[in-house]
Amino acid sequence: MTTASWAQLSDWSYAATIYLFTPETEVSQQTARGKVEGTLSFSDALENLDLAFMGTFSATNGRWSLLADYNYTDLTFSNDTPGGVSSGVETALTTQFFSGYLGYRVYTSDTTLIDVAGGFRWFKTETGFTVLPGTAPGRSVNVNSNWTDPVIGLRARTAFNDRWSGTGFFDYGGFTNDSETWQVLLTADYAINERWLLRLGYRYISFDHEINGNDFKFSQSGPVIGATYRF
């Protein structure tokens, strides 16, 4: 379906997407004894993934649209540490984030659609760092928290031909010194038929939030592949 035919829709139309996101993950927590951090490389993502679910749902009526995005991951991994103060860090984290947007189309042409959006992003984490003993004794750092940030976004879709199109999405939120989040999503989309669409692209998402006076950071970046059903 081209963007011209998308623009002609006057009733509600819907799309549901299930996708696989196997990113590099970086997580850190500032403590009174310094920063504790863990990194999971892209090459080790699938091996260390315990459980994941990722999906989006959208509804469109004329210029207006609703979009929801949910991501759940459960990861365990370990990292070496420089020097001999500790012999390594083991990280176990369960994260969830849900983004909801209300969008409005501000530009339409024969090949391109542009929407602006506003909404929120909810994030919840249960993160545990185990610092293994070295010259210093071992210790544990646990982060269990959740929060919600307002976000604004921009989405652009361009049709290259009847089969191929591209989608770009950017949002930013938090807007305070103690909470910030943003993401970029770029996909190449292939229409199998009027109902099914395959997507392949790249996603980066970041969270930076102060918890009890200490800075917590979480980010994921890497390839994404998904399938969309339109109805």
C-alpha atoms as a printed R data frame, in Angstrom:
    type eleno elety resid chain resno       x       y      z
1   ATOM     1    CA   MET     A     1   0.000   0.000  0.000
2   ATOM     2    CA   THR     A     2   1.496   3.377 -1.008
3   ATOM     3    CA   THR     A     3   1.395   6.453  1.179
4   ATOM     4    CA   ALA     A     4  -1.154   7.966 -1.215
5   ATOM     5    CA   SER     A     5  -3.592   5.162 -0.422
6   ATOM     6    CA   TRP     A     6  -2.784   5.468  3.304
7   ATOM     7    CA   ALA     A     7  -3.766   9.117  3.161
8   ATOM     8    CA   GLN     A     8  -7.150   8.271  1.645
9   ATOM     9    CA   LEU     A     9  -8.250   6.178  4.611
10  ATOM    10    CA   SER     A    10 -11.172   7.856  6.370
11  ATOM    11    CA   ASP     A    11 -12.095   5.140  8.876
12  ATOM    12    CA   TRP     A    12 -10.010   3.566 11.598
13  ATOM    13    CA   SER     A    13  -7.300   1.226 10.385
14  ATOM    14    CA   TYR     A    14  -4.998  -0.826 12.604
15  ATOM    15    CA   ALA     A    15  -1.548  -2.418 12.527
16  ATOM    16    CA   ALA     A    16   0.091  -4.838 14.964
17  ATOM    17    CA   THR     A    17   3.812  -5.612 14.909
18  ATOM    18    CA   ILE     A    18   5.860  -8.296 16.622
19  ATOM    19    CA   TYR     A    19   9.593  -7.706 16.414
20  ATOM    20    CA   LEU     A    20  12.916  -9.129 17.539
21  ATOM    21    CA   PHE     A    21  15.424  -6.678 19.001
22  ATOM    22    CA   THR     A    22  18.858  -8.149 19.808
23  ATOM    23    CA   PRO     A    23  20.826  -5.119 20.947
24  ATOM    24    CA   GLU     A    24  23.974  -4.214 22.716
25  ATOM    25    CA   THR     A    25  22.923  -3.307 26.272
26  ATOM    26    CA   GLU     A    26  24.673  -0.913 28.626
27  ATOM    27    CA   VAL     A    27  23.519  -0.338 32.212
28  ATOM    28    CA   SER     A    28  25.142   1.536 35.091
29  ATOM    29    CA   GLN     A    29  24.380   2.823 38.578
30  ATOM    30    CA   GLN     A    30  26.299   5.474 40.480
31  ATOM    31    CA   THR     A    31  26.939   4.582 44.143
32  ATOM    32    CA   ALA     A    32  28.784   6.084 47.085
33  ATOM    33    CA   ARG     A    33  31.708   3.797 46.228
34  ATOM    34    CA   GLY     A    34  31.769   4.678 42.531
35  ATOM    35    CA   LYS     A    35  29.954   3.597 39.408
36  ATOM    36    CA   VAL     A    36  28.979  -0.023 38.800
37  ATOM    37    CA   GLU     A    37  28.295  -0.953 35.195
38  ATOM    38    CA   GLY     A    38  27.697  -3.859 32.861
39  ATOM    39    CA   THR     A    39  27.783  -4.213 29.074
40  ATOM    40    CA   LEU     A    40  26.263  -6.957 26.929
41  ATOM    41    CA   SER     A    41  27.630  -6.982 23.385
42  ATOM    42    CA   PHE     A    42  25.452  -7.505 20.328
43  ATOM    43    CA   SER     A    43  27.224 -10.801 19.548
44  ATOM    44    CA   ASP     A    44  26.281 -12.198 22.991
45  ATOM    45    CA   ALA     A    45  22.724 -10.824 23.118
46  ATOM    46    CA   LEU     A    46  20.838 -13.946 22.041
47  ATOM    47    CA   GLU     A    47  23.014 -16.279 24.122
48  ATOM    48    CA   ASN     A    48  22.365 -14.275 27.308
49  ATOM    49    CA   LEU     A    49  18.694 -13.512 26.694
50  ATOM    50    CA   ASP     A    50  16.451 -15.346 29.159
51  ATOM    51    CA   LEU     A    51  13.100 -13.968 27.948
52  ATOM    52    CA   ALA     A    52  11.862 -11.183 25.700
53  ATOM    53    CA   PHE     A    53   8.667  -9.813 24.201
54  ATOM    54    CA   MET     A    54   8.441  -6.786 21.948
55  ATOM    55    CA   GLY     A    55   5.468  -5.427 20.045
56  ATOM    56    CA   THR     A    56   3.677  -2.333 18.800
57  ATOM    57    CA   PHE     A    57   0.078  -1.474 17.980
58  ATOM    58    CA   SER     A    58  -1.199   1.511 16.021
59  ATOM    59    CA   ALA     A    59  -4.597   2.898 15.058
60  ATOM    60    CA   THR     A    60  -5.127   5.590 12.412
61  ATOM    61    CA   ASN     A    61  -8.128   7.669 11.419
62  ATOM    62    CA   GLY     A    62  -7.495  10.446  8.897
63  ATOM    63    CA   ARG     A    63  -4.811  12.749 10.292
64  ATOM    64    CA   TRP     A    64  -5.008  11.295 13.816
65  ATOM    65    CA   SER     A    65  -3.194   8.225 15.095
66  ATOM    66    CA   LEU     A    66  -2.549   6.299 18.287
67  ATOM    67    CA   LEU     A    67   0.631   4.304 18.825
68  ATOM    68    CA   ALA     A    68   1.689   1.953 21.633
69  ATOM    69    CA   ASP     A    69   5.063   0.224 21.990
70  ATOM    70    CA   TYR     A    70   5.955  -2.378 24.658
71  ATOM    71    CA   ASN     A    71   9.303  -4.017 25.350
72  ATOM    72    CA   TYR     A    72  10.202  -6.637 27.971
73  ATOM    73    CA   THR     A    73  13.652  -8.174 28.378
74  ATOM    74    CA   ASP     A    74  15.232 -10.456 30.977
75  ATOM    75    CA   LEU     A    75  19.040 -10.660 30.728
76  ATOM    76    CA   THR     A    76  21.955 -12.098 32.687
77  ATOM    77    CA   PHE     A    77  25.608 -11.536 31.748
78  ATOM    78    CA   SER     A    78  29.060 -10.923 33.202
79  ATOM    79    CA   ASN     A    79  31.997  -8.607 32.500
80  ATOM    80    CA   ASP     A    80  35.657  -8.515 33.421
81  ATOM    81    CA   THR     A    81  36.889  -5.460 35.316
82  ATOM    82    CA   PRO     A    82  40.246  -3.694 34.911
83  ATOM    83    CA   GLY     A    83  42.768  -3.896 37.734
84  ATOM    84    CA   GLY     A    84  42.510  -6.260 40.644
85  ATOM    85    CA   VAL     A    85  40.062  -4.469 42.891
86  ATOM    86    CA   SER     A    86  37.385  -6.932 41.779
87  ATOM    87    CA   SER     A    87  37.453 -10.061 39.642
88  ATOM    88    CA   GLY     A    88  34.408  -9.113 37.584
89  ATOM    89    CA   VAL     A    89  30.806  -7.936 37.617
90  ATOM    90    CA   GLU     A    90  27.750 -10.104 37.112
91  ATOM    91    CA   THR     A    91  24.601  -8.308 35.965
92  ATOM    92    CA   ALA     A    92  21.020  -9.547 36.067
93  ATOM    93    CA   LEU     A    93  18.362  -7.184 34.810
94  ATOM    94    CA   THR     A    94  14.693  -7.264 33.963
95  ATOM    95    CA   THR     A    95  13.401  -4.204 32.175
96  ATOM    96    CA   GLN     A    96  10.051  -3.114 30.829
97  ATOM    97    CA   PHE     A    97   9.146   0.052 28.983
98  ATOM    98    CA   PHE     A    98   5.883   1.154 27.456
99  ATOM    99    CA   SER     A    99   5.452   4.186 25.208
100 ATOM   100    CA   GLY     A   100   2.080   5.662 24.246
101 ATOM   101    CA   TYR     A   101   1.574   8.462 21.705
102 ATOM   102    CA   LEU     A   102  -1.148  10.568 20.135
103 ATOM   103    CA   GLY     A   103  -0.054  11.601 16.645
104 ATOM   104    CA   TYR     A   104  -1.240  14.211 14.151
105 ATOM   105    CA   ARG     A   105  -0.290  14.280 10.461
106 ATOM   106    CA   VAL     A   106   1.289  17.604  9.490
107 ATOM   107    CA   TYR     A   107   2.459  16.778  5.960
108 ATOM   108    CA   THR     A   108   1.154  14.577  3.145
109 ATOM   109    CA   SER     A   109   2.403  14.109 -0.411
110 ATOM   110    CA   ASP     A   110   2.136  11.356 -3.024
111 ATOM   111    CA   THR     A   111   5.058   9.515 -1.429
112 ATOM   112    CA   THR     A   112   5.635  10.930  2.066
113 ATOM   113    CA   LEU     A   113   3.745  11.241  5.348
114 ATOM   114    CA   ILE     A   114   5.005  13.144  8.414
115 ATOM   115    CA   ASP     A   115   3.383  12.962 11.867
116 ATOM   116    CA   VAL     A   116   4.156  14.791 15.084
117 ATOM   117    CA   ALA     A   117   3.342  12.983 18.327
118 ATOM   118    CA   GLY     A   118   3.128  13.535 22.053
119 ATOM   119    CA   GLY     A   119   2.733  11.088 24.894
120 ATOM   120    CA   PHE     A   120   4.614   9.294 27.660
121 ATOM   121    CA   ARG     A   121   7.140   6.550 28.334
122 ATOM   122    CA   TRP     A   122   6.980   4.308 31.411
123 ATOM   123    CA   PHE     A   123  10.113   2.438 32.449
124 ATOM   124    CA   LYS     A   124  10.589  -0.227 35.111
125 ATOM   125    CA   THR     A   125  13.775  -2.024 36.039
126 ATOM   126    CA   GLU     A   126  14.895  -4.686 38.472
127 ATOM   127    CA   THR     A   127  18.673  -4.633 38.130
128 ATOM   128    CA   GLY     A   128  21.197  -6.459 40.258
129 ATOM   129    CA   PHE     A   129  24.983  -6.008 40.091
130 ATOM   130    CA   THR     A   130  27.233  -8.504 41.878
131 ATOM   131    CA   VAL     A   131  30.776  -7.177 42.171
132 ATOM   132    CA   LEU     A   132  33.022 -10.220 42.613
133 ATOM   133    CA   PRO     A   133  35.799 -10.012 45.223
134 ATOM   134    CA   GLY     A   134  39.358  -9.131 44.276
135 ATOM   135    CA   THR     A   135  41.714  -7.116 46.430
136 ATOM   136    CA   ALA     A   136  38.511  -5.541 47.780
137 ATOM   137    CA   PRO     A   137  35.606  -7.583 49.148
138 ATOM   138    CA   GLY     A   138  32.638  -8.315 46.930
139 ATOM   139    CA   ARG     A   139  29.367  -6.411 47.142
140 ATOM   140    CA   SER     A   140  25.900  -6.226 45.625
141 ATOM   141    CA   VAL     A   141  24.063  -3.251 44.181
142 ATOM   142    CA   ASN     A   142  20.335  -3.503 43.481
143 ATOM   143    CA   VAL     A   143  18.140  -1.071 41.566
144 ATOM   144    CA   ASN     A   144  14.367  -1.550 41.681
145 ATOM   145    CA   SER     A   145  12.455   1.439 40.397
146 ATOM   146    CA   ASN     A   146   9.942   2.717 37.872
147 ATOM   147    CA   TRP     A   147   8.987   6.136 36.516
148 ATOM   148    CA   THR     A   148   7.108   7.870 33.685
149 ATOM   149    CA   ASP     A   149   8.409  10.644 31.415
150 ATOM   150    CA   PRO     A   150   6.525  12.863 28.940
151 ATOM   151    CA   VAL     A   151   7.800  12.499 25.363
152 ATOM   152    CA   ILE     A   152   7.406  14.244 22.016
153 ATOM   153    CA   GLY     A   153   8.176  12.606 18.694
154 ATOM   154    CA   LEU     A   154   8.332  12.814 14.917
155 ATOM   155    CA   ARG     A   155   7.550  10.013 12.443
156 ATOM   156    CA   ALA     A   156   8.167  10.065  8.683
157 ATOM   157    CA   ARG     A   157   7.221   7.420  6.123
158 ATOM   158    CA   THR     A   158   8.268   7.422  2.463
159 ATOM   159    CA   ALA     A   159   7.163   5.038 -0.296
160 ATOM   160    CA   PHE     A   160   9.847   4.147 -2.848
161 ATOM   161    CA   ASN     A   161   7.555   1.959 -4.967
162 ATOM   162    CA   ASP     A   162   4.536  -0.327 -4.486
163 ATOM   163    CA   ARG     A   163   6.566  -2.786 -2.373
164 ATOM   164    CA   TRP     A   164   9.331  -0.860 -0.629
165 ATOM   165    CA   SER     A   165   9.038   1.992  1.847
166 ATOM   166    CA   GLY     A   166  11.038   3.452  4.702
167 ATOM   167    CA   THR     A   167  10.082   4.637  8.194
168 ATOM   168    CA   GLY     A   168  11.963   6.927 10.557
169 ATOM   169    CA   PHE     A   169  10.918   7.702 14.134
170 ATOM   170    CA   PHE     A   170  12.553   9.956 16.731
171 ATOM   171    CA   ASP     A   171  11.375  10.967 20.179
172 ATOM   172    CA   TYR     A   172  12.735  12.793 23.194
173 ATOM   173    CA   GLY     A   173  11.410  13.059 26.727
174 ATOM   174    CA   GLY     A   174  11.987  13.739 30.378
175 ATOM   175    CA   PHE     A   175  12.902  17.409 29.995
176 ATOM   176    CA   THR     A   176  14.462  17.638 33.482
177 ATOM   177    CA   ASN     A   177  17.992  17.440 34.857
178 ATOM   178    CA   ASP     A   178  17.219  14.202 36.687
179 ATOM   179    CA   SER     A   179  15.335  12.344 33.926
180 ATOM   180    CA   GLU     A   180  15.954  12.069 30.190
181 ATOM   181    CA   THR     A   181  14.992   9.537 27.528
182 ATOM   182    CA   TRP     A   182  15.226   9.411 23.742
183 ATOM   183    CA   GLN     A   183  15.188   6.964 20.862
184 ATOM   184    CA   VAL     A   184  15.771   6.621 17.116
185 ATOM   185    CA   LEU     A   185  14.174   3.920 14.947
186 ATOM   186    CA   LEU     A   186  14.901   3.490 11.227
187 ATOM   187    CA   THR     A   187  13.400   0.663  9.156
188 ATOM   188    CA   ALA     A   188  13.216  -0.520  5.552
189 ATOM   189    CA   ASP     A   189   9.738  -1.986  4.973
190 ATOM   190    CA   TYR     A   190   8.670  -4.556  2.378
191 ATOM   191    CA   ALA     A   191   4.978  -5.154  1.637
192 ATOM   192    CA   ILE     A   192   4.305  -8.832  0.959
193 ATOM   193    CA   ASN     A   193   0.666  -8.010  0.237
194 ATOM   194    CA   GLU     A   194  -2.032  -5.589  1.440
195 ATOM   195    CA   ARG     A   195  -2.001  -7.172  4.917
196 ATOM   196    CA   TRP     A   196   1.577  -8.189  5.706
197 ATOM   197    CA   LEU     A   197   4.685  -6.054  5.960
198 ATOM   198    CA   LEU     A   198   8.257  -7.102  6.819
199 ATOM   199    CA   ARG     A   199  10.558  -4.616  8.560
200 ATOM   200    CA   LEU     A   200  14.321  -4.556  8.981
201 ATOM   201    CA   GLY     A   201  16.172  -1.715 10.655
202 ATOM   202    CA   TYR     A   202  18.074  -0.223 13.572
203 ATOM   203    CA   ARG     A   203  16.976   1.066 16.975
204 ATOM   204    CA   TYR     A   204  18.671   3.031 19.723
205 ATOM   205    CA   ILE     A   205  16.913   3.856 22.995
206 ATOM   206    CA   SER     A   206  18.326   5.507 26.121
207 ATOM   207    CA   PHE     A   207  17.229   6.249 29.694
208 ATOM   208    CA   ASP     A   208  19.041   8.461 32.200
209 ATOM   209    CA   HIS     A   209  17.296   8.882 35.554
210 ATOM   210    CA   GLU     A   210  18.274   9.910 39.058
211 ATOM   211    CA   ILE     A   211  17.227   7.382 41.716
212 ATOM   212    CA   ASN     A   212  17.621   8.434 45.346
213 ATOM   213    CA   GLY     A   213  20.242  10.985 44.317
214 ATOM   214    CA   ASN     A   214  22.281   8.509 42.236
215 ATOM   215    CA   ASP     A   215  22.411   8.394 38.439
216 ATOM   216    CA   PHE     A   216  21.034   5.298 36.672
217 ATOM   217    CA   LYS     A   217  21.640   4.809 32.952
218 ATOM   218    CA   PHE     A   218  20.293   2.198 30.559
219 ATOM   219    CA   SER     A   219  20.615   2.011 26.779
220 ATOM   220    CA   GLN     A   220  20.099  -0.517 24.001
221 ATOM   221    CA   SER     A   221  21.169  -0.309 20.371
222 ATOM   222    CA   GLY     A   222  21.154  -2.748 17.496
223 ATOM   223    CA   PRO     A   223  19.253  -4.315 14.622
224 ATOM   224    CA   VAL     A   224  15.523  -4.934 14.712
225 ATOM   225    CA   ILE     A   225  13.445  -7.249 12.521
226 ATOM   226    CA   GLY     A   226   9.654  -7.462 12.632
227 ATOM   227    CA   ALA     A   227   6.439  -8.432 10.894
228 ATOM   228    CA   THR     A   228   3.382  -6.173 10.725
229 ATOM   229    CA   TYR     A   229  -0.219  -7.225 10.135
230 ATOM   230    CA   ARG     A   230  -2.575  -4.473  8.916
231 ATOM   231    CA   PHE     A   231  -6.361  -4.696  9.343
